[in-house]
């Protein structure tokens, strides 16, 4: 079943917050396993909020 998304329902402000998942992973130093998880979850593109809420970061290293 395919869904049609009417582009007129989105404002320009909303479309600015859509990111390439692979590029986001590369810029934020995420490993390949995390990248695969995000790609399975969202596909090639996702909003900033979706990426931030579904990314698991390793705990900071103690000094």
Backbone as JSON Lines, residues from 0, in Angstrom:
{"i":0,"aa":"X","n":[0.84,-1.18,0.0],"ca":[0.0,0.0,0.0],"c":[0.89,1.24,0.0]}
{"i":1,"aa":"X","n":[0.71,2.11,-0.93],"ca":[1.51,3.33,-0.99],"c":[0.7,4.5,-0.47]}
{"i":2,"aa":"X","n":[1.42,5.43,0.1],"ca":[0.8,6.63,0.62],"c":[1.26,7.81,-0.2]}
{"i":3,"aa":"X","n":[0.37,8.68,-0.5],"ca":[0.71,9.9,-1.22],"c":[0.83,11.03,-0.21]}
{"i":4,"aa":"X","n":[1.95,11.74,-0.3],"ca":[2.16,12.89,0.57],"c":[2.07,14.14,-0.28]}
{"i":5,"aa":"X","n":[1.17,14.99,0.06],"ca":[0.99,16.24,-0.66],"c":[2.01,17.25,-0.13]}
{"i":6,"aa":"X","n":[2.93,17.7,-0.99],"ca":[3.97,18.62,-0.57],"c":[3.43,19.96,-0.09]}
{"i":7,"aa":"X","n":[2.24,20.3,-0.49],"ca":[1.68,21.58,-0.08],"c":[1.31,21.62,1.39]}
{"i":8,"aa":"X","n":[1.23,20.47,2.04],"ca":[0.85,20.47,3.45],"c":[2.05,20.77,4.37]}
{"i":9,"aa":"X","n":[3.26,20.82,3.81],"ca":[4.44,21.11,4.6],"c":[4.91,22.54,4.35]}
{"i":10,"aa":"X","n":[5.27,23.22,5.41],"ca":[5.82,24.56,5.24],"c":[7.31,24.45,4.94]}
{"i":11,"aa":"X","n":[7.93,25.48,4.39],"ca":[9.37,25.43,4.12],"c":[10.19,25.18,5.4]}
{"i":12,"aa":"X","n":[9.7,25.66,6.53],"ca":[10.41,25.45,7.79],"c":[10.48,23.96,8.14]}
{"i":13,"aa":"X","n":[9.42,23.23,7.89],"ca":[9.4,21.8,8.19],"c":[10.34,21.02,7.28]}
{"i":14,"aa":"X","n":[10.45,21.38,6.04],"ca":[11.28,20.62,5.11],"c":[12.75,20.86,5.34]}
{"i":15,"aa":"X","n":[13.13,21.94,6.02],"ca":[14.55,22.19,6.31],"c":[15.09,21.2,7.33]}
{"i":16,"aa":"X","n":[14.25,20.61,8.14],"ca":[14.69,19.74,9.21],"c":[14.74,18.28,8.81]}
{"i":17,"aa":"X","n":[14.81,18.0,7.51],"ca":[14.92,16.63,7.04],"c":[16.38,16.39,6.65]}
{"i":18,"aa":"X","n":[16.96,15.3,7.18],"ca":[18.38,15.04,6.98],"c":[18.6,13.67,6.35]}
{"i":19,"aa":"X","n":[19.72,13.55,5.66],"ca":[20.19,12.29,5.12],"c":[20.74,11.48,6.29]}
{"i":20,"aa":"X","n":[20.22,10.29,6.52],"ca":[20.6,9.47,7.67],"c":[22.09,9.1,7.61]}
{"i":21,"aa":"X","n":[22.59,8.71,6.45],"ca":[23.99,8.3,6.32],"c":[24.91,9.49,6.62]}
{"i":22,"aa":"X","n":[24.58,10.64,6.09],"ca":[25.38,11.85,6.32],"c":[25.37,12.23,7.8]}
{"i":23,"aa":"X","n":[24.23,12.11,8.44],"ca":[24.11,12.41,9.87],"c":[25.02,11.47,10.68]}
{"i":24,"aa":"X","n":[25.02,10.19,10.35],"ca":[25.85,9.22,11.07],"c":[27.33,9.54,10.88]}
{"i":25,"aa":"X","n":[27.71,9.89,9.66],"ca":[29.11,10.21,9.38],"c":[29.56,11.44,10.16]}
{"i":26,"aa":"X","n":[28.75,12.48,10.14],"ca":[29.1,13.73,10.83],"c":[29.17,13.57,12.34]}
{"i":27,"aa":"X","n":[28.35,12.68,12.89],"ca":[28.29,12.52,14.35],"c":[29.1,11.34,14.87]}
{"i":28,"aa":"X","n":[29.87,10.69,14.0],"ca":[30.76,9.62,14.42],"c":[30.06,8.37,14.91]}
{"i":29,"aa":"X","n":[28.91,8.07,14.34],"ca":[28.17,6.87,14.74],"c":[28.71,5.66,13.99]}
{"i":30,"aa":"X","n":[28.7,4.51,14.62],"ca":[29.23,3.31,13.99],"c":[28.24,2.74,12.97]}
{"i":31,"aa":"X","n":[28.72,1.75,12.22],"ca":[27.9,1.17,11.14],"c":[26.65,0.46,11.67]}
{"i":32,"aa":"X","n":[26.74,-0.14,12.85],"ca":[25.57,-0.82,13.41],"c":[24.46,0.19,13.72]}
{"i":33,"aa":"X","n":[24.84,1.33,14.28],"ca":[23.86,2.38,14.58],"c":[23.28,2.94,13.28]}
{"i":34,"aa":"X","n":[24.13,3.1,12.27],"ca":[23.67,3.6,10.97],"c":[22.66,2.63,10.35]}
{"i":35,"aa":"X","n":[22.95,1.32,10.39],"ca":[22.01,0.33,9.85],"c":[20.68,0.37,10.58]}
{"i":36,"aa":"X","n":[20.74,0.53,11.91],"ca":[19.51,0.58,12.71],"c":[18.65,1.77,12.28]}
{"i":37,"aa":"X","n":[19.27,2.94,12.12],"ca":[18.53,4.13,11.73],"c":[17.98,4.01,10.31]}
{"i":38,"aa":"X","n":[18.76,3.42,9.4],"ca":[18.28,3.23,8.03],"c":[17.1,2.28,7.99]}
{"i":39,"aa":"X","n":[17.13,1.21,8.77],"ca":[15.99,0.28,8.83],"c":[14.76,0.96,9.41]}
{"i":40,"aa":"X","n":[14.99,1.81,10.4],"ca":[13.9,2.47,11.09],"c":[13.23,3.55,10.24]}
{"i":41,"aa":"X","n":[14.05,4.38,9.58],"ca":[13.51,5.55,8.88],"c":[13.65,5.54,7.37]}
{"i":42,"aa":"X","n":[14.55,4.74,6.84],"ca":[14.86,4.84,5.42],"c":[15.98,5.86,5.24]}
{"i":43,"aa":"X","n":[16.09,6.42,4.06],"ca":[17.22,7.29,3.72],"c":[17.15,8.67,4.4]}
{"i":44,"aa":"X","n":[15.95,9.17,4.69],"ca":[15.81,10.51,5.25],"c":[14.96,10.49,6.52]}
{"i":45,"aa":"X","n":[15.31,11.38,7.45],"ca":[14.56,11.48,8.71],"c":[14.69,12.9,9.24]}
{"i":46,"aa":"X","n":[13.77,13.25,10.13],"ca":[13.84,14.58,10.73],"c":[14.93,14.61,11.8]}
{"i":47,"aa":"X","n":[15.36,15.79,12.15],"ca":[16.38,15.96,13.19],"c":[15.9,15.35,14.5]}
{"i":48,"aa":"X","n":[14.67,15.59,14.84],"ca":[14.12,15.08,16.1],"c":[14.12,13.55,16.11]}
{"i":49,"aa":"X","n":[13.7,12.93,15.02],"ca":[13.7,11.47,14.95],"c":[15.1,10.91,15.13]}
{"i":50,"aa":"X","n":[16.07,11.53,14.48],"ca":[17.45,11.05,14.59],"c":[17.99,11.2,16.01]}
{"i":51,"aa":"X","n":[17.74,12.35,16.61],"ca":[18.25,12.59,17.96],"c":[17.61,11.66,18.98]}
{"i":52,"aa":"X","n":[16.33,11.4,18.84],"ca":[15.64,10.58,19.84],"c":[15.93,9.08,19.68]}
{"i":53,"aa":"X","n":[16.45,8.66,18.53],"ca":[16.68,7.24,18.3],"c":[18.15,6.88,18.14]}
{"i":54,"aa":"X","n":[19.03,7.79,18.52],"ca":[20.46,7.52,18.43],"c":[20.99,7.22,19.82]}
{"i":55,"aa":"X","n":[21.68,6.11,19.93],"ca":[22.3,5.73,21.2],"c":[23.76,6.12,21.14]}
{"i":56,"aa":"X","n":[24.17,6.95,22.05],"ca":[25.56,7.39,22.09],"c":[26.31,6.6,23.16]}
{"i":57,"aa":"X","n":[27.59,6.3,22.89],"ca":[28.36,5.62,23.93],"c":[28.6,6.54,25.11]}
{"i":58,"aa":"X","n":[28.74,5.97,26.31],"ca":[28.97,6.83,27.47],"c":[30.3,7.56,27.34]}
{"i":59,"aa":"X","n":[30.41,8.77,27.87],"ca":[31.66,9.52,27.76],"c":[32.79,8.81,28.49]}
{"i":60,"aa":"X","n":[33.98,8.94,27.97],"ca":[35.13,8.29,28.58],"c":[35.57,9.06,29.81]}
{"i":61,"aa":"X","n":[35.87,8.34,30.87],"ca":[36.33,8.97,32.11],"c":[37.77,9.47,31.93]}
{"i":62,"aa":"X","n":[38.06,10.54,32.59],"ca":[39.42,11.08,32.5],"c":[40.29,10.52,33.58]}
